């Protein structure tokens, strides 16, 4: 991967929003609630998702995490959600992230 492949990171809405500033992009297992019927992310996690959802580079961020298997919130998805996306893609079904 070249430096140009990661240029999107310079435009990321989360850039500079680090844990020491109160942004935990890598919540402990079980703290992130996926979109199941009747469950919603906590207020803290929803704030992170709102940042992702308004980000202009959400798609390349999501694709990076799908390629690398990175843990945490990437492209507005949890690790569990990305595993589901990868399974669907393996079946030949394109899903939205």
Short mmCIF file of N, CA and C in Angstrom, two decimals:
data_model
loop_
_atom_site.label_atom_id
_atom_site.label_comp_id
_atom_site.label_asym_id
_atom_site.label_seq_id
_atom_site.Cartn_x
_atom_site.Cartn_y
_atom_site.Cartn_z
N UNK A 1 0.86 -1.18 0.00
CA UNK A 1 0.00 0.00 0.00
C UNK A 1 0.90 1.24 0.00
N UNK A 2 0.59 2.18 -0.82
CA UNK A 2 1.38 3.40 -0.93
C UNK A 2 0.79 4.50 -0.06
N UNK A 3 1.56 5.57 0.11
CA UNK A 3 1.06 6.72 0.87
C UNK A 3 -0.20 7.28 0.25
N UNK A 4 -0.29 7.27 -1.09
CA UNK A 4 -1.47 7.80 -1.77
C UNK A 4 -2.72 7.00 -1.44
N UNK A 5 -2.56 5.70 -1.16
CA UNK A 5 -3.70 4.87 -0.81
C UNK A 5 -4.34 5.32 0.50
N UNK A 6 -3.59 5.98 1.35
CA UNK A 6 -4.10 6.42 2.65
C UNK A 6 -4.38 7.91 2.70
N UNK A 7 -4.36 8.60 1.56
CA UNK A 7 -4.63 10.03 1.55
C UNK A 7 -6.01 10.36 2.12
N UNK A 8 -6.95 9.44 2.01
CA UNK A 8 -8.29 9.68 2.53
C UNK A 8 -8.25 9.95 4.03
N UNK A 9 -7.28 9.40 4.73
CA UNK A 9 -7.19 9.59 6.18
C UNK A 9 -7.01 11.07 6.55
N UNK A 10 -6.37 11.81 5.68
CA UNK A 10 -6.16 13.24 5.95
C UNK A 10 -7.47 14.02 5.92
N UNK A 11 -8.49 13.46 5.26
CA UNK A 11 -9.78 14.12 5.13
C UNK A 11 -10.83 13.55 6.09
N UNK A 12 -10.45 12.57 6.89
CA UNK A 12 -11.41 11.88 7.76
C UNK A 12 -11.95 12.81 8.85
N UNK A 13 -13.25 12.75 9.06
CA UNK A 13 -13.90 13.58 10.08
C UNK A 13 -13.40 13.23 11.48
N UNK A 14 -12.91 12.02 11.67
CA UNK A 14 -12.43 11.59 12.99
C UNK A 14 -10.97 11.98 13.24
N UNK A 15 -10.32 12.50 12.25
CA UNK A 15 -8.90 12.86 12.40
C UNK A 15 -8.72 13.79 13.59
N UNK A 16 -7.86 13.39 14.50
CA UNK A 16 -7.58 14.20 15.68
C UNK A 16 -8.53 13.96 16.84
N UNK A 17 -9.60 13.20 16.61
CA UNK A 17 -10.56 12.90 17.69
C UNK A 17 -10.10 11.62 18.38
N UNK A 18 -9.15 11.77 19.27
CA UNK A 18 -8.49 10.63 19.90
C UNK A 18 -9.09 10.30 21.26
N UNK A 19 -8.69 9.15 21.78
CA UNK A 19 -9.22 8.68 23.06
C UNK A 19 -8.96 9.68 24.20
N UNK A 20 -7.80 10.33 24.18
CA UNK A 20 -7.50 11.29 25.24
C UNK A 20 -8.42 12.50 25.18
N UNK A 21 -9.14 12.66 24.07
CA UNK A 21 -10.14 13.74 23.94
C UNK A 21 -11.55 13.21 24.14
N UNK A 22 -11.66 11.94 24.56
CA UNK A 22 -12.96 11.37 24.87
C UNK A 22 -13.61 10.57 23.75
N UNK A 23 -12.87 10.27 22.70
CA UNK A 23 -13.41 9.51 21.57
C UNK A 23 -12.79 8.12 21.54
N UNK A 24 -13.56 7.10 21.89
CA UNK A 24 -13.07 5.74 21.94
C UNK A 24 -13.53 4.99 20.68
N UNK A 25 -12.70 4.99 19.67
CA UNK A 25 -13.02 4.36 18.38
C UNK A 25 -12.85 2.84 18.44
N UNK A 26 -12.35 2.34 19.56
CA UNK A 26 -12.11 0.91 19.71
C UNK A 26 -12.78 0.42 20.99
N UNK A 27 -14.12 0.48 21.03
CA UNK A 27 -14.84 0.09 22.25
C UNK A 27 -14.63 -1.39 22.58
N UNK A 28 -14.63 -1.69 23.87
CA UNK A 28 -14.48 -3.07 24.31
C UNK A 28 -15.61 -3.93 23.76
N UNK A 29 -15.31 -5.18 23.57
CA UNK A 29 -16.31 -6.12 23.06
C UNK A 29 -17.57 -6.03 23.91
N UNK A 30 -18.70 -5.94 23.25
CA UNK A 30 -19.97 -5.86 23.96
C UNK A 30 -20.46 -4.45 24.22
N UNK A 31 -19.59 -3.46 24.09
CA UNK A 31 -20.02 -2.07 24.31
C UNK A 31 -20.69 -1.48 23.08
N UNK A 32 -20.41 -2.05 21.93
CA UNK A 32 -21.02 -1.57 20.69
C UNK A 32 -22.21 -2.47 20.41
N UNK A 33 -23.39 -1.89 20.31
CA UNK A 33 -24.59 -2.68 20.03
C UNK A 33 -24.91 -2.53 18.56
N UNK A 34 -24.96 -3.65 17.86
CA UNK A 34 -25.24 -3.61 16.43
C UNK A 34 -26.72 -3.39 16.20
N UNK A 35 -27.05 -3.10 14.98
CA UNK A 35 -28.42 -2.74 14.62
C UNK A 35 -29.32 -3.98 14.59
N UNK A 36 -29.72 -4.43 15.75
CA UNK A 36 -30.70 -5.50 15.85
C UNK A 36 -32.04 -4.86 16.15
N UNK A 37 -33.09 -5.59 15.92
CA UNK A 37 -34.43 -5.08 16.20
C UNK A 37 -34.51 -4.75 17.69
N UNK A 38 -34.86 -3.51 17.98
CA UNK A 38 -35.06 -3.11 19.37
C UNK A 38 -33.81 -2.69 20.12
N UNK A 39 -32.64 -2.70 19.49
CA UNK A 39 -31.45 -2.25 20.20
C UNK A 39 -30.81 -1.10 19.45
N UNK A 40 -30.24 -0.20 20.21
CA UNK A 40 -29.61 0.98 19.64
C UNK A 40 -28.23 1.16 20.27
N UNK A 41 -27.32 1.78 19.53
CA UNK A 41 -26.01 2.07 20.12
C UNK A 41 -26.17 3.03 21.31
N UNK A 42 -25.24 2.94 22.24
CA UNK A 42 -25.24 3.87 23.36
C UNK A 42 -25.02 5.29 22.83
N UNK A 43 -25.29 6.28 23.66
CA UNK A 43 -25.10 7.67 23.25
C UNK A 43 -23.69 7.95 22.78
N UNK A 44 -22.71 7.40 23.49
CA UNK A 44 -21.30 7.60 23.14
C UNK A 44 -20.99 6.99 21.78
N UNK A 45 -21.46 5.78 21.55
CA UNK A 45 -21.22 5.11 20.28
C UNK A 45 -22.00 5.80 19.16
N UNK A 46 -23.21 6.24 19.45
CA UNK A 46 -24.01 6.94 18.44
C UNK A 46 -23.31 8.21 17.99
N UNK A 47 -22.66 8.90 18.90
CA UNK A 47 -21.89 10.10 18.54
C UNK A 47 -20.80 9.75 17.53
N UNK A 48 -20.11 8.64 17.76
CA UNK A 48 -19.06 8.20 16.84
C UNK A 48 -19.65 7.86 15.47
N UNK A 49 -20.78 7.17 15.49
CA UNK A 49 -21.44 6.80 14.23
C UNK A 49 -21.92 8.03 13.47
N UNK A 50 -22.40 9.02 14.19
CA UNK A 50 -22.83 10.27 13.55
C UNK A 50 -21.65 10.96 12.86
N UNK A 51 -20.49 10.92 13.51
CA UNK A 51 -19.28 11.49 12.91
C UNK A 51 -18.96 10.72 11.63
N UNK A 52 -18.99 9.40 11.70
CA UNK A 52 -18.72 8.56 10.51
C UNK A 52 -19.73 8.83 9.40
N UNK A 53 -20.98 8.88 9.75
CA UNK A 53 -22.02 9.02 8.74
C UNK A 53 -21.98 10.37 8.02
N UNK A 54 -21.38 11.37 8.64
CA UNK A 54 -21.26 12.67 7.99
C UNK A 54 -19.91 12.84 7.29
N UNK A 55 -19.08 11.81 7.33
CA UNK A 55 -17.72 11.90 6.81
C UNK A 55 -17.68 11.70 5.29
N UNK A 56 -16.89 12.51 4.64
CA UNK A 56 -16.77 12.44 3.18
C UNK A 56 -15.94 11.25 2.71
N UNK A 57 -15.21 10.61 3.61
CA UNK A 57 -14.36 9.48 3.21
C UNK A 57 -14.79 8.18 3.90
N UNK A 58 -16.07 8.08 4.20
CA UNK A 58 -16.60 6.89 4.88
C UNK A 58 -16.35 5.61 4.08
N UNK A 59 -16.58 5.66 2.78
CA UNK A 59 -16.43 4.46 1.94
C UNK A 59 -14.99 3.94 1.91
N UNK A 60 -13.98 4.79 1.62
CA UNK A 60 -12.62 4.24 1.63
C UNK A 60 -12.20 3.75 3.03
N UNK A 61 -12.71 4.38 4.06
CA UNK A 61 -12.44 3.95 5.42
C UNK A 61 -13.00 2.54 5.65
N UNK A 62 -14.25 2.35 5.25
CA UNK A 62 -14.88 1.04 5.38
C UNK A 62 -14.12 0.00 4.57
N UNK A 63 -13.76 0.32 3.34
CA UNK A 63 -13.05 -0.64 2.49
C UNK A 63 -11.69 -1.01 3.08
N UNK A 64 -11.01 -0.04 3.68
CA UNK A 64 -9.73 -0.30 4.34
C UNK A 64 -9.92 -1.32 5.46
N UNK A 65 -10.93 -1.11 6.28
CA UNK A 65 -11.18 -2.02 7.41
C UNK A 65 -11.60 -3.40 6.92
N UNK A 66 -12.35 -3.46 5.83
CA UNK A 66 -12.73 -4.76 5.27
C UNK A 66 -11.50 -5.50 4.75
N UNK A 67 -10.56 -4.79 4.16
CA UNK A 67 -9.32 -5.40 3.65
C UNK A 67 -8.41 -5.87 4.77
N UNK A 68 -8.29 -5.06 5.82
CA UNK A 68 -7.28 -5.31 6.85
C UNK A 68 -7.80 -6.08 8.06
N UNK A 69 -9.12 -6.05 8.27
CA UNK A 69 -9.68 -6.72 9.44
C UNK A 69 -9.45 -5.94 10.73
N UNK A 70 -9.18 -4.64 10.62
CA UNK A 70 -8.95 -3.82 11.81
C UNK A 70 -10.15 -3.84 12.73
N UNK A 71 -9.89 -3.86 14.02
CA UNK A 71 -10.95 -3.80 15.03
C UNK A 71 -11.39 -2.35 15.21
N UNK A 72 -12.53 -2.17 15.86
CA UNK A 72 -13.02 -0.83 16.16
C UNK A 72 -14.05 -0.35 15.17
N UNK A 73 -14.36 0.93 15.27
CA UNK A 73 -15.36 1.54 14.39
C UNK A 73 -14.62 2.14 13.21
N UNK A 74 -14.98 1.68 12.03
CA UNK A 74 -14.39 2.14 10.77
C UNK A 74 -15.52 2.26 9.77
N UNK A 75 -15.59 3.35 9.07
CA UNK A 75 -16.60 3.53 8.03
C UNK A 75 -18.01 3.39 8.57
N UNK A 76 -18.20 3.75 9.83
CA UNK A 76 -19.53 3.69 10.44
C UNK A 76 -20.02 2.30 10.77
N UNK A 77 -19.10 1.34 10.88
CA UNK A 77 -19.48 -0.04 11.18
C UNK A 77 -18.64 -0.62 12.30
N UNK A 78 -19.20 -1.62 12.96
CA UNK A 78 -18.46 -2.37 13.97
C UNK A 78 -17.76 -3.55 13.30
N UNK A 79 -16.88 -4.19 14.04
CA UNK A 79 -16.21 -5.39 13.53
C UNK A 79 -17.24 -6.45 13.14
N UNK A 80 -18.25 -6.61 13.95
CA UNK A 80 -19.30 -7.59 13.67
C UNK A 80 -20.04 -7.26 12.38
N UNK A 81 -20.35 -6.00 12.19
CA UNK A 81 -21.05 -5.59 10.97
C UNK A 81 -20.17 -5.82 9.74
N UNK A 82 -18.87 -5.56 9.88
CA UNK A 82 -17.97 -5.79 8.75
C UNK A 82 -17.83 -7.27 8.43
N UNK A 83 -17.84 -8.11 9.45
CA UNK A 83 -17.81 -9.55 9.18
C UNK A 83 -19.04 -9.96 8.38
N UNK A 84 -20.19 -9.40 8.71
CA UNK A 84 -21.42 -9.71 7.98
C UNK A 84 -21.32 -9.22 6.54
N UNK A 85 -20.76 -8.03 6.33
CA UNK A 85 -20.59 -7.50 4.98
C UNK A 85 -19.68 -8.42 4.17
N UNK A 86 -18.58 -8.86 4.78
CA UNK A 86 -17.66 -9.75 4.07
C UNK A 86 -18.33 -11.07 3.70
N UNK A 87 -19.14 -11.61 4.59
CA UNK A 87 -19.86 -12.85 4.29
C UNK A 87 -20.81 -12.66 3.13
N UNK A 88 -21.54 -11.55 3.13
CA UNK A 88 -22.48 -11.27 2.05
C UNK A 88 -21.75 -11.08 0.72
N UNK A 89 -20.63 -10.37 0.77
CA UNK A 89 -19.86 -10.17 -0.46
C UNK A 89 -19.32 -11.50 -0.98
N UNK A 90 -18.92 -12.37 -0.08
CA UNK A 90 -18.42 -13.68 -0.49
C UNK A 90 -19.51 -14.49 -1.19
N UNK A 91 -20.74 -14.24 -0.83
CA UNK A 91 -21.88 -14.90 -1.48
C UNK A 91 -22.26 -14.21 -2.77
N UNK A 92 -21.62 -13.07 -3.06
CA UNK A 92 -21.93 -12.33 -4.27
C UNK A 92 -23.02 -11.31 -4.10
N UNK A 93 -23.34 -10.96 -2.84
CA UNK A 93 -24.38 -10.00 -2.57
C UNK A 93 -23.72 -8.71 -2.11
N UNK A 94 -23.97 -7.61 -2.79
CA UNK A 94 -23.43 -6.31 -2.41
C UNK A 94 -24.32 -5.69 -1.34
N UNK A 95 -23.75 -5.29 -0.20
CA UNK A 95 -24.52 -4.65 0.85
C UNK A 95 -23.98 -3.27 1.10
N UNK A 96 -24.82 -2.41 1.66
CA UNK A 96 -24.37 -1.08 2.08
C UNK A 96 -23.71 -1.21 3.42
N UNK A 97 -22.65 -0.41 3.65
CA UNK A 97 -21.94 -0.46 4.92
C UNK A 97 -22.59 0.26 5.96
#
